[in-house]
mmCIF file of C-alpha atoms in Angstrom:
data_model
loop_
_atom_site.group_PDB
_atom_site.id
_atom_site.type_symbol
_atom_site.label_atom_id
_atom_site.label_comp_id
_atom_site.label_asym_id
_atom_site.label_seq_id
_atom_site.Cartn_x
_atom_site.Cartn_y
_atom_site.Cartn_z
ATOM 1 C CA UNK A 640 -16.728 -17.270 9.568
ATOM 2 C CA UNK A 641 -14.603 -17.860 6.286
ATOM 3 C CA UNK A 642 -10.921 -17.064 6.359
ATOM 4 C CA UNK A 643 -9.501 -13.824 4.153
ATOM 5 C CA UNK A 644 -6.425 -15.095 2.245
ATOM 6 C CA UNK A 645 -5.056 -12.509 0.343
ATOM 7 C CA UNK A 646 -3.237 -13.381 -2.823
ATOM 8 C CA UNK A 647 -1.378 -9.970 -3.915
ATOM 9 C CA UNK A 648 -1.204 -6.467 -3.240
ATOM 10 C CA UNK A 649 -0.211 -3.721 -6.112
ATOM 11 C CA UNK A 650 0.313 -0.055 -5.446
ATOM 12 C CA UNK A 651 0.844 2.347 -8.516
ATOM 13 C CA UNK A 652 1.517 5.997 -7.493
ATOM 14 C CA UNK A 653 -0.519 5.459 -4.359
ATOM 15 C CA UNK A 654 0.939 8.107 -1.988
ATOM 16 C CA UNK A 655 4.688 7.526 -1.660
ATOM 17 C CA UNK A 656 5.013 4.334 -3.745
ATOM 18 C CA UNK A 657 6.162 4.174 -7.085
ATOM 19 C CA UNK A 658 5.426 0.810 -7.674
ATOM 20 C CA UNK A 659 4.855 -1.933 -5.021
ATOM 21 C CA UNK A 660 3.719 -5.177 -5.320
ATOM 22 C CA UNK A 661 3.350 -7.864 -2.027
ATOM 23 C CA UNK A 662 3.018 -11.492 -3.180
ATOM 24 C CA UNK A 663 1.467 -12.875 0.126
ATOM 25 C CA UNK A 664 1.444 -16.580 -1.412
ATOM 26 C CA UNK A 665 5.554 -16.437 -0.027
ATOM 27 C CA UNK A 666 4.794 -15.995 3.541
ATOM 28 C CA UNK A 667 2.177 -17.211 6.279
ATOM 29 C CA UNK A 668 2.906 -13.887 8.347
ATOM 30 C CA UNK A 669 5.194 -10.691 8.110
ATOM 31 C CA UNK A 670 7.051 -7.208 9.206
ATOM 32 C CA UNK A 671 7.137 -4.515 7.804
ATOM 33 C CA UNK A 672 10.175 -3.115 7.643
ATOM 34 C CA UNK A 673 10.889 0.535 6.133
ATOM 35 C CA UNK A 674 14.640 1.705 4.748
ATOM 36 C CA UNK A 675 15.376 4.798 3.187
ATOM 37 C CA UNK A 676 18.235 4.803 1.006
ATOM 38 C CA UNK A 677 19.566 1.573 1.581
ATOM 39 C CA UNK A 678 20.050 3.085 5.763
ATOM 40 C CA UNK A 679 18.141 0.464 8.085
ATOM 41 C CA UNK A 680 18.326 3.472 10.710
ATOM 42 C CA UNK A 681 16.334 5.868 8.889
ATOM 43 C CA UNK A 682 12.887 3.989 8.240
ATOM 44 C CA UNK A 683 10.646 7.345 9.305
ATOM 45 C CA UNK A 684 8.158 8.088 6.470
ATOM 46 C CA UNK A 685 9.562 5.482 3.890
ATOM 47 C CA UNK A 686 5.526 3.959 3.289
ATOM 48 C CA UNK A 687 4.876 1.362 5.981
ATOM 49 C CA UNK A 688 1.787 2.912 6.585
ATOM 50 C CA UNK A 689 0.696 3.532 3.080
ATOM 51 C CA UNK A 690 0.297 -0.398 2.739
ATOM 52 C CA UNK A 691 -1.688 -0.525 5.553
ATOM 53 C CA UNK A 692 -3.763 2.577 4.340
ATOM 54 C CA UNK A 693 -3.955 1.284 0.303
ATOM 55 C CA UNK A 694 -6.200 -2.270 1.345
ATOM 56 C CA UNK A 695 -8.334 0.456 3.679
ATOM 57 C CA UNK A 696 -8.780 2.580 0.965
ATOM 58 C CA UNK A 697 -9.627 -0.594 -1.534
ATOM 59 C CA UNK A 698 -11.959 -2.167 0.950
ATOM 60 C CA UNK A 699 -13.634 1.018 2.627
ATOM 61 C CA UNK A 700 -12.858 3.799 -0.062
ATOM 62 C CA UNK A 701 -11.501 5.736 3.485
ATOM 63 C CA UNK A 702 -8.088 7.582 3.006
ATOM 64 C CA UNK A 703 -6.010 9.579 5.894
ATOM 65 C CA UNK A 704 -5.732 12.710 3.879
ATOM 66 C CA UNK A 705 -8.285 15.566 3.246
ATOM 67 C CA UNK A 706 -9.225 15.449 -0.147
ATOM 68 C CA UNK A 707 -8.874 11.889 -2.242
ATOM 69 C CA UNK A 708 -6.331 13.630 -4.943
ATOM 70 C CA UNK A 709 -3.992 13.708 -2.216
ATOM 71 C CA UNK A 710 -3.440 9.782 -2.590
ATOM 72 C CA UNK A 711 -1.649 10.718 -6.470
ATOM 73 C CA UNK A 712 2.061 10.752 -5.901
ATOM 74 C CA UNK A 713 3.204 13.848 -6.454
ATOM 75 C CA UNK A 714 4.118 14.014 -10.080
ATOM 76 C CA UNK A 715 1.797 11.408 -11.233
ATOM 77 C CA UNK A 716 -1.548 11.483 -13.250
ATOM 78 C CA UNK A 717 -3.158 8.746 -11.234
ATOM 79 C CA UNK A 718 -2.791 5.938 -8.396
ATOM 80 C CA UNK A 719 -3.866 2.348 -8.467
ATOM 81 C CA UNK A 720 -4.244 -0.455 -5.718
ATOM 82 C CA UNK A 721 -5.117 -3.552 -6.532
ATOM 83 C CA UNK A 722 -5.797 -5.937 -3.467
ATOM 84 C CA UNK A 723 -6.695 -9.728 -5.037
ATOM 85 C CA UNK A 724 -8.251 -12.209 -2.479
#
């Protein structure tokens, strides 16, 4: 079975992020860690998930909410995730 190495992972106005982009050529493995406001105590709903959920939604086109518009931050036009292996 060949190894998946992913390269990158970009997030535009995909649920609660703005903008994210994961570089996974700086680390062999990870945590990830949620802050809100700069408050290490308060990492509840802060998008830990939504990375998680953005390479399920690339590779399976399956998203946790009921209708696929819900995966727009609010505000925006559209959402992008781009997952390069």
């Amino acid at each position: 079975m060949n190894e998946i190495i992913p390269i990158s992972l970009e997030l535009k106005d995909f649920k609660t992020h703005k903008y994210s982009f994961i570089d996974f050529s700086k680390f062999n493995s990870a945590v990830i860690l949620g802050a809100k406001e700069n408050d290490d105590a308060t990492s509840c709903a802060v998008g830990k998930s939504t990375i998680c959920e953005a390479i399920e939604y690339v590779w399976f086109n399956e998203y946790s909410t009921k209708t696929i518009d819900k995966v727009i931050r609010r505000g925006a036009d559209k959402a992008t995730v781009s997952f390069v292996l």
